[in-house]
mmCIF file of C-alpha atoms in Angstrom:
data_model
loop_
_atom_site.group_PDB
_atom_site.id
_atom_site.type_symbol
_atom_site.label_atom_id
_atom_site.label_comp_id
_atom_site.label_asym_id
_atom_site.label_seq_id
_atom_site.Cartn_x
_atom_site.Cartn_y
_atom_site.Cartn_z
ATOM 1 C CA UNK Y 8 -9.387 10.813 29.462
ATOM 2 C CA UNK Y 9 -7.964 14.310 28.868
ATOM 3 C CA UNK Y 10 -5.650 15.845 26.445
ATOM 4 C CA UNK Y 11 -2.341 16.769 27.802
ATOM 5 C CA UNK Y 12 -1.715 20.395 26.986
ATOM 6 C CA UNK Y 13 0.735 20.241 29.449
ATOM 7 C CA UNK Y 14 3.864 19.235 27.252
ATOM 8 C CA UNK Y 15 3.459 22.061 25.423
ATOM 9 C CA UNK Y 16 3.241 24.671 27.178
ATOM 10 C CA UNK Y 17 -0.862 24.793 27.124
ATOM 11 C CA UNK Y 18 -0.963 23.947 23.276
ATOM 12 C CA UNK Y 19 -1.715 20.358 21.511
ATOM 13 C CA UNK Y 20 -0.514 20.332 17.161
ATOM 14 C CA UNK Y 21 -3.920 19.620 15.514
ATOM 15 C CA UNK Y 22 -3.591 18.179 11.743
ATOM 16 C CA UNK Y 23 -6.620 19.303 9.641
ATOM 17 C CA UNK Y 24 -6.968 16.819 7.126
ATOM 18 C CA UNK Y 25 -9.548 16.800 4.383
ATOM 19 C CA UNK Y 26 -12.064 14.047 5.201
ATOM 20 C CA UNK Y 27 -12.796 13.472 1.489
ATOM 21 C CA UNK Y 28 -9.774 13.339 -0.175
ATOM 22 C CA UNK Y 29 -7.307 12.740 2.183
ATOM 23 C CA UNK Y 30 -4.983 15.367 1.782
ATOM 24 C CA UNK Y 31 -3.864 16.925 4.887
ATOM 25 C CA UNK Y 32 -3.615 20.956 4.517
ATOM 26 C CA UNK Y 33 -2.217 22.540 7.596
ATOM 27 C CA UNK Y 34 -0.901 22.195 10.784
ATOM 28 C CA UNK Y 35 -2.449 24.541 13.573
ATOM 29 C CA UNK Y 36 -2.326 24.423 17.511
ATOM 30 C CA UNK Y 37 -5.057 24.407 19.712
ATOM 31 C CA UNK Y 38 -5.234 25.456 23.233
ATOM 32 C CA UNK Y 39 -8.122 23.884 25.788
ATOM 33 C CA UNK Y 40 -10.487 26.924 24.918
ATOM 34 C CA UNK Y 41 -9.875 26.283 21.128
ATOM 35 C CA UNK Y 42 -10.423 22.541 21.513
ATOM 36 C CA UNK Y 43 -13.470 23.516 23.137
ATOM 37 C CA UNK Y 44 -14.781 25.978 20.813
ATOM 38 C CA UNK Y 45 -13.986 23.200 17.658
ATOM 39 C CA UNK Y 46 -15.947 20.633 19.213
ATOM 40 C CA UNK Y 47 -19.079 22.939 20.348
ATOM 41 C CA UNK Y 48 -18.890 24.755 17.477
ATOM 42 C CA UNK Y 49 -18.618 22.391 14.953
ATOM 43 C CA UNK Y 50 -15.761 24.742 13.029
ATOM 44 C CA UNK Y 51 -12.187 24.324 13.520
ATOM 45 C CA UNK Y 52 -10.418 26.933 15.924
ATOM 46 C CA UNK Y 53 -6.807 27.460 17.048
ATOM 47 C CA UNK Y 54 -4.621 29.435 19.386
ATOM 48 C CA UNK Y 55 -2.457 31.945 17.379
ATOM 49 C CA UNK Y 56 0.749 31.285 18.689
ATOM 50 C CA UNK Y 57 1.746 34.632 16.677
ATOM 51 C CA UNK Y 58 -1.170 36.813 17.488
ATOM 52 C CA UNK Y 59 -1.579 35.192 21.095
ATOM 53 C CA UNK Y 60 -5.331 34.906 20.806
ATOM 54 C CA UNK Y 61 -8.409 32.137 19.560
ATOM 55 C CA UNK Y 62 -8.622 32.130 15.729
ATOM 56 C CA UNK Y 63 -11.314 30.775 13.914
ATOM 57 C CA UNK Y 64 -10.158 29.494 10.759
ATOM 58 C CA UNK Y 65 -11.758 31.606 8.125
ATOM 59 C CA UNK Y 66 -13.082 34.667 9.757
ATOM 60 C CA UNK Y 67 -11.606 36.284 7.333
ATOM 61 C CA UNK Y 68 -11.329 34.274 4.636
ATOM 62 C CA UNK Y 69 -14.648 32.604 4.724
ATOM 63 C CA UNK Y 70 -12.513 29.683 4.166
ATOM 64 C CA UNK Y 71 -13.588 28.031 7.415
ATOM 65 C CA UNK Y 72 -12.642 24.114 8.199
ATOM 66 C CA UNK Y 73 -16.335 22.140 9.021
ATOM 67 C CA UNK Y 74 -15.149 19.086 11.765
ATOM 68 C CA UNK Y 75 -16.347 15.962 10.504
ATOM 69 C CA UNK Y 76 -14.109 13.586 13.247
ATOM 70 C CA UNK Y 77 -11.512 14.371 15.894
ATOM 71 C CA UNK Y 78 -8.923 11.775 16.738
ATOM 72 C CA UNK Y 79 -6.102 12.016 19.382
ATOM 73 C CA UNK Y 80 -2.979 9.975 19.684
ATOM 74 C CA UNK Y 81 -1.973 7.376 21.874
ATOM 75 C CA UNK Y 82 0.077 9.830 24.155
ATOM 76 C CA UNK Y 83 -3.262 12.352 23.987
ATOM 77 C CA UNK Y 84 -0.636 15.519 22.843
ATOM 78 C CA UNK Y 85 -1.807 15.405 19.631
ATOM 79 C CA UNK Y 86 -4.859 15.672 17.472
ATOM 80 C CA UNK Y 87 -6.512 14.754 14.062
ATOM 81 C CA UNK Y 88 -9.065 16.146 12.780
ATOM 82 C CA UNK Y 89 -10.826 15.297 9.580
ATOM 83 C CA UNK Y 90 -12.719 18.270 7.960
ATOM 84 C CA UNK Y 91 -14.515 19.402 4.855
ATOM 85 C CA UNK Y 92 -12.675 22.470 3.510
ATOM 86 C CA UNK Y 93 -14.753 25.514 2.484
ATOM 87 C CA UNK Y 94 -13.772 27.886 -0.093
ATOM 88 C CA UNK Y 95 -11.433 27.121 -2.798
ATOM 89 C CA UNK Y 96 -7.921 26.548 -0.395
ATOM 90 C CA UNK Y 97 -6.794 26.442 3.380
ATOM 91 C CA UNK Y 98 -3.695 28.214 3.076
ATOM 92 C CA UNK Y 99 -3.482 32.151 3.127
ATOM 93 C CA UNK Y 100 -0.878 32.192 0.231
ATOM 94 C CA UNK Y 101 -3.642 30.736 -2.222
ATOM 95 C CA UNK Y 102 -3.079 27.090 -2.156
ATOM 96 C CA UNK Y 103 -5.174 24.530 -1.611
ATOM 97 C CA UNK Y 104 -2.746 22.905 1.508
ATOM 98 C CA UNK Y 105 -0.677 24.927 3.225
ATOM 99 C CA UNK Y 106 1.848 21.760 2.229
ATOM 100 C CA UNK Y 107 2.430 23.132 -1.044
ATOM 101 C CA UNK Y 108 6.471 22.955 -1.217
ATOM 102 C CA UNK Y 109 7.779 19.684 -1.353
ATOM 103 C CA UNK Y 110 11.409 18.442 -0.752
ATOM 104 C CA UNK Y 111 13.373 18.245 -4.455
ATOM 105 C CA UNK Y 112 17.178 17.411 -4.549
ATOM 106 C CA UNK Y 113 17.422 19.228 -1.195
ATOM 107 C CA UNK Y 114 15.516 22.462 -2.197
ATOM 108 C CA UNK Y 115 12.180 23.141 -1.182
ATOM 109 C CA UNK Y 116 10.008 23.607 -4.506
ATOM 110 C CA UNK Y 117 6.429 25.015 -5.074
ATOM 111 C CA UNK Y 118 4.843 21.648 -6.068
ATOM 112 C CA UNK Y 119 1.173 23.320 -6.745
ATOM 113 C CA UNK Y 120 -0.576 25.944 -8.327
ATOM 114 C CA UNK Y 121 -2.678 28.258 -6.373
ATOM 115 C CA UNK Y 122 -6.561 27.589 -6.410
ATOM 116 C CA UNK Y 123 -7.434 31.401 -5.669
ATOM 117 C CA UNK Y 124 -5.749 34.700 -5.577
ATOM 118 C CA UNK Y 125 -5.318 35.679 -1.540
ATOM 119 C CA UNK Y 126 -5.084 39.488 -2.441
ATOM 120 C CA UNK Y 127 -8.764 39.198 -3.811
ATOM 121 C CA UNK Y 128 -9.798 37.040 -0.046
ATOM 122 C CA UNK Y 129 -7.795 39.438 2.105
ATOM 123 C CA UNK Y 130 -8.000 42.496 1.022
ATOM 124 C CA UNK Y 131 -4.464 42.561 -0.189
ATOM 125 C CA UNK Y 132 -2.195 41.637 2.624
ATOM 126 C CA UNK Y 133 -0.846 38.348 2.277
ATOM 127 C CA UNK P 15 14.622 28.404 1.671
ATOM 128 C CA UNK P 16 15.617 26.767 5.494
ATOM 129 C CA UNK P 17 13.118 25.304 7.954
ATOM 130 C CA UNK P 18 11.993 27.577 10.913
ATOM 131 C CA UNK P 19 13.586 25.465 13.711
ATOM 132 C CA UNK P 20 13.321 28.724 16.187
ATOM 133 C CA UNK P 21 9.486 29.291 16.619
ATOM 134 C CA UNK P 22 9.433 26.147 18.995
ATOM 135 C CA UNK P 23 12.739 25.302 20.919
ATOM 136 C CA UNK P 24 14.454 24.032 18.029
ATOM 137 C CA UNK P 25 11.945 21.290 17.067
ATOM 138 C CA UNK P 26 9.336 20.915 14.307
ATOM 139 C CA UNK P 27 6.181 18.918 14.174
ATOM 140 C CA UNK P 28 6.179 16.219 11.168
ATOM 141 C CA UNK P 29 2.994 14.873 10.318
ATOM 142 C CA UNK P 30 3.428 11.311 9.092
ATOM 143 C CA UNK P 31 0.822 9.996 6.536
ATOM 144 C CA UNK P 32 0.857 6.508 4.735
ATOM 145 C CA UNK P 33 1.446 7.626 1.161
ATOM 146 C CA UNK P 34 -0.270 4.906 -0.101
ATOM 147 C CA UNK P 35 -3.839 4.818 1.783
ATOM 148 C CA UNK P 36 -3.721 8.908 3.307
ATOM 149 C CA UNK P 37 -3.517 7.791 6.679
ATOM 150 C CA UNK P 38 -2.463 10.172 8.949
ATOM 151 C CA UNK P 39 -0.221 7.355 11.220
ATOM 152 C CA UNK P 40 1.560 9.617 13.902
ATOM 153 C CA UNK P 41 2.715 13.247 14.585
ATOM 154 C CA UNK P 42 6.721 13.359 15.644
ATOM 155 C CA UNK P 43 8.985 16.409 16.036
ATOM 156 C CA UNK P 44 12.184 16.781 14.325
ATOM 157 C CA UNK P 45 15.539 18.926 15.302
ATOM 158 C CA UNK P 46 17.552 20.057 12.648
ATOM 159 C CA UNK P 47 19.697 17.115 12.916
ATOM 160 C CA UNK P 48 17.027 14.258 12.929
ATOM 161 C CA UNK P 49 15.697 15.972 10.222
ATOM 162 C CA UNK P 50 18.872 15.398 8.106
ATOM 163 C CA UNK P 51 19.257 11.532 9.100
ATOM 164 C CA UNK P 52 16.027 11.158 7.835
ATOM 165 C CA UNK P 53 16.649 13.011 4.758
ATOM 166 C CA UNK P 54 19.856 11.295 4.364
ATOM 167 C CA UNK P 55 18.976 7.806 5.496
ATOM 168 C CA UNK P 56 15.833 7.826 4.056
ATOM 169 C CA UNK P 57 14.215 6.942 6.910
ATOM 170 C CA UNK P 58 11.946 8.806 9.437
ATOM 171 C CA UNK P 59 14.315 9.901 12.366
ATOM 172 C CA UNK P 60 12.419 11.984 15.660
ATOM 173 C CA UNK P 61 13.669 13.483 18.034
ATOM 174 C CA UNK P 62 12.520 11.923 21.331
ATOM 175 C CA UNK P 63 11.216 14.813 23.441
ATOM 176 C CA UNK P 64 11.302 12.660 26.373
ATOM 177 C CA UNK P 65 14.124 10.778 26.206
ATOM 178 C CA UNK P 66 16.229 13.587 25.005
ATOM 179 C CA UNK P 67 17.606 12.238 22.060
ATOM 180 C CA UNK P 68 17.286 10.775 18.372
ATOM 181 C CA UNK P 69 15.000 8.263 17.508
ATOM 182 C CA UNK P 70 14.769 6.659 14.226
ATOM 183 C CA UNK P 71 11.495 5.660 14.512
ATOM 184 C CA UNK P 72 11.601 1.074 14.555
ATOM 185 C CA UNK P 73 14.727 1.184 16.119
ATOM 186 C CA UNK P 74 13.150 -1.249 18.523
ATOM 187 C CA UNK P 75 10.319 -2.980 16.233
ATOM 188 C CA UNK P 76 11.701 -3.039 12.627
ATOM 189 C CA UNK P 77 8.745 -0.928 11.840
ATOM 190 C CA UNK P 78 10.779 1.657 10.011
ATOM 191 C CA UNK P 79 9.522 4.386 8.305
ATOM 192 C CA UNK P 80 11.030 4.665 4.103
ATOM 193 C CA UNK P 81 10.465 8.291 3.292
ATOM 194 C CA UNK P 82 8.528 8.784 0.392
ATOM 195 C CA UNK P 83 8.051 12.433 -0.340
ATOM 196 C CA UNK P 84 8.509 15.517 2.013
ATOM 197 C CA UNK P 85 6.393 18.434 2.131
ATOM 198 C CA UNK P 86 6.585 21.828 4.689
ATOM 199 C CA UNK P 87 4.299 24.178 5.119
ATOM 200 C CA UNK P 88 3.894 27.665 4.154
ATOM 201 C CA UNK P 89 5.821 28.972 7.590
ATOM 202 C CA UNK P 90 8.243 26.358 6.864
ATOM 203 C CA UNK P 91 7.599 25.348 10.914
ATOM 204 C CA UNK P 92 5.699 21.832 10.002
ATOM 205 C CA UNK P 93 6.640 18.971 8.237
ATOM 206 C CA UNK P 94 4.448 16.493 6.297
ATOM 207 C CA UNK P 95 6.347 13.395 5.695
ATOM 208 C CA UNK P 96 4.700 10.486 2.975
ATOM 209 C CA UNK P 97 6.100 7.064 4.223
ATOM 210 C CA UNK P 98 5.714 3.367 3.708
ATOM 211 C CA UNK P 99 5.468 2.099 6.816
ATOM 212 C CA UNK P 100 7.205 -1.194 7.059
ATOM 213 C CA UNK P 101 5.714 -3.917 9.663
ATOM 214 C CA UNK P 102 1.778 -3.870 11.041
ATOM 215 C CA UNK P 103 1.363 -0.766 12.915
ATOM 216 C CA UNK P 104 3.276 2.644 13.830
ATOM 217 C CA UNK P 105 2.238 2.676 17.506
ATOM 218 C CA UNK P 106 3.654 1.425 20.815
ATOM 219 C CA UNK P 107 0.441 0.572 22.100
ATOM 220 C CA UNK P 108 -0.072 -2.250 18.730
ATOM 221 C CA UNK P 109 -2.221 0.277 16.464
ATOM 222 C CA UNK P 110 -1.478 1.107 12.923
ATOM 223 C CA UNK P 111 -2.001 4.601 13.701
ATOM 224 C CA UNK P 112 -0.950 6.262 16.502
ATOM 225 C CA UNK P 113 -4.495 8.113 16.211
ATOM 226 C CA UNK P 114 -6.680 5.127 17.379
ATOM 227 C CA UNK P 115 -8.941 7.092 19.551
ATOM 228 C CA UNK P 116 -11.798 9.402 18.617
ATOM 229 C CA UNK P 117 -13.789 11.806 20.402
ATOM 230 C CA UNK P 118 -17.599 10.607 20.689
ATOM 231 C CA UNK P 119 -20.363 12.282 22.744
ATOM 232 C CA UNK P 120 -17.511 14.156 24.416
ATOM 233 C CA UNK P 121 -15.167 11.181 25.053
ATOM 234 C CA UNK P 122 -12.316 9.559 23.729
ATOM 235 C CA UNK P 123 -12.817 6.034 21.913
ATOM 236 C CA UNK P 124 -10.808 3.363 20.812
ATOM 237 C CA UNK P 125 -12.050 3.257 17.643
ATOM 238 C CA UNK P 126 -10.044 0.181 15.624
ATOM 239 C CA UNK P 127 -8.957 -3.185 16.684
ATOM 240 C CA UNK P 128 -5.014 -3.617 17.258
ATOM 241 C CA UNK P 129 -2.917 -5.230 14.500
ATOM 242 C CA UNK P 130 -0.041 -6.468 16.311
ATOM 243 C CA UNK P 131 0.906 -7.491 20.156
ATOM 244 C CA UNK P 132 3.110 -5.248 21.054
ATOM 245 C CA UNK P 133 4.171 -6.861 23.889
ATOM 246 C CA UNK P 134 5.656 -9.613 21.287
ATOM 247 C CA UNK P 135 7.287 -6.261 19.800
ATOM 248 C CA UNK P 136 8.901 -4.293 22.720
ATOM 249 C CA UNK P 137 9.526 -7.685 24.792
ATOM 250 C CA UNK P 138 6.388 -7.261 27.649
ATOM 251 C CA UNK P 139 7.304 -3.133 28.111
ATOM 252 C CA UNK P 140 4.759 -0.979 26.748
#
């Protein structure tokens, strides 16, 4: 049994969920090489659809996403997997989830507080 | 503050979680348009990728989806959507999640029992 990157043009939506808690924190896509890379390496890694290239999740950051179970979907396009979160937050604006803004008599409004400062992680660029 | 509908074809992926246990149950895709039945309606409308058109998700099997809470990401490209998920499972195949298989030693495993027939569902069509 495969995945089928096919219906996406090479890419499958992986769901990074905290294994702990729950919570899921961000949506990233993976192409076969990053699939590959997540399972051998242990550490979650996508395709940057905006940089075109592999991304480990917290090169940068340190923040990185440590795979604890991978799940796929009944149509094998999709994936789940459950991680435990490094660092104080997945999301490069300084929030725990990048989830943070949440539907509110049809506006979308910060629901969170930020759990670290990003200029301090990256150096000043958001 | 809009959704970024653009970055893939029009569509955005919407993470569906059980708001009551965190179970991740399915991953869907919205257009602009499903995504404002399901606002409106208050229940989880897709758009079908393969059949070309909306789907309000139990259309078929009663096994609606009543929107809870709705969440996007910091891109605004990604949707997490916190449902109660009416009737014993979310997927086609008779699953309560849609993510019933995970990887093990390098394959894919059915990893749960099924909680419905869904051949007593969809009338014999899987």
């Amino acid at each position: 049994m495969k995945l089928d990157f096919d219906k996406q043009g090479g890419l499958v939506p992986a769901v990074i969920q905290d294994h702990a808690t729950g919570r899921v924190l961000m949506l990233g896509f993976m192409n076969q090489e990053a699939f590959q890379r997540t399972v051998e390496s242990g550490f979650a890694t996508f395709y940057s659809r905006s940089r075109n290239k592999l991304w480990l999740k917290g090169e940068t950051s340190g923040h990185r996403l440590v795979v604890k179970e991978i799940s796929t979907d009944c149509d094998q396009d999709a994936l789940l997997v459950r991680v435990e979160a490094l660092g104080p937050g997945v999301c490069h604006e300084g929030f725990q989830s990048c989830f943070f803004r949440t539907l509110r008599e049809g506006e979308w409004a910060v629901s969170e507080s930020r759990t670290y400062d990003p200029a301090q992680v990256y150096g000043g660029t958001k």
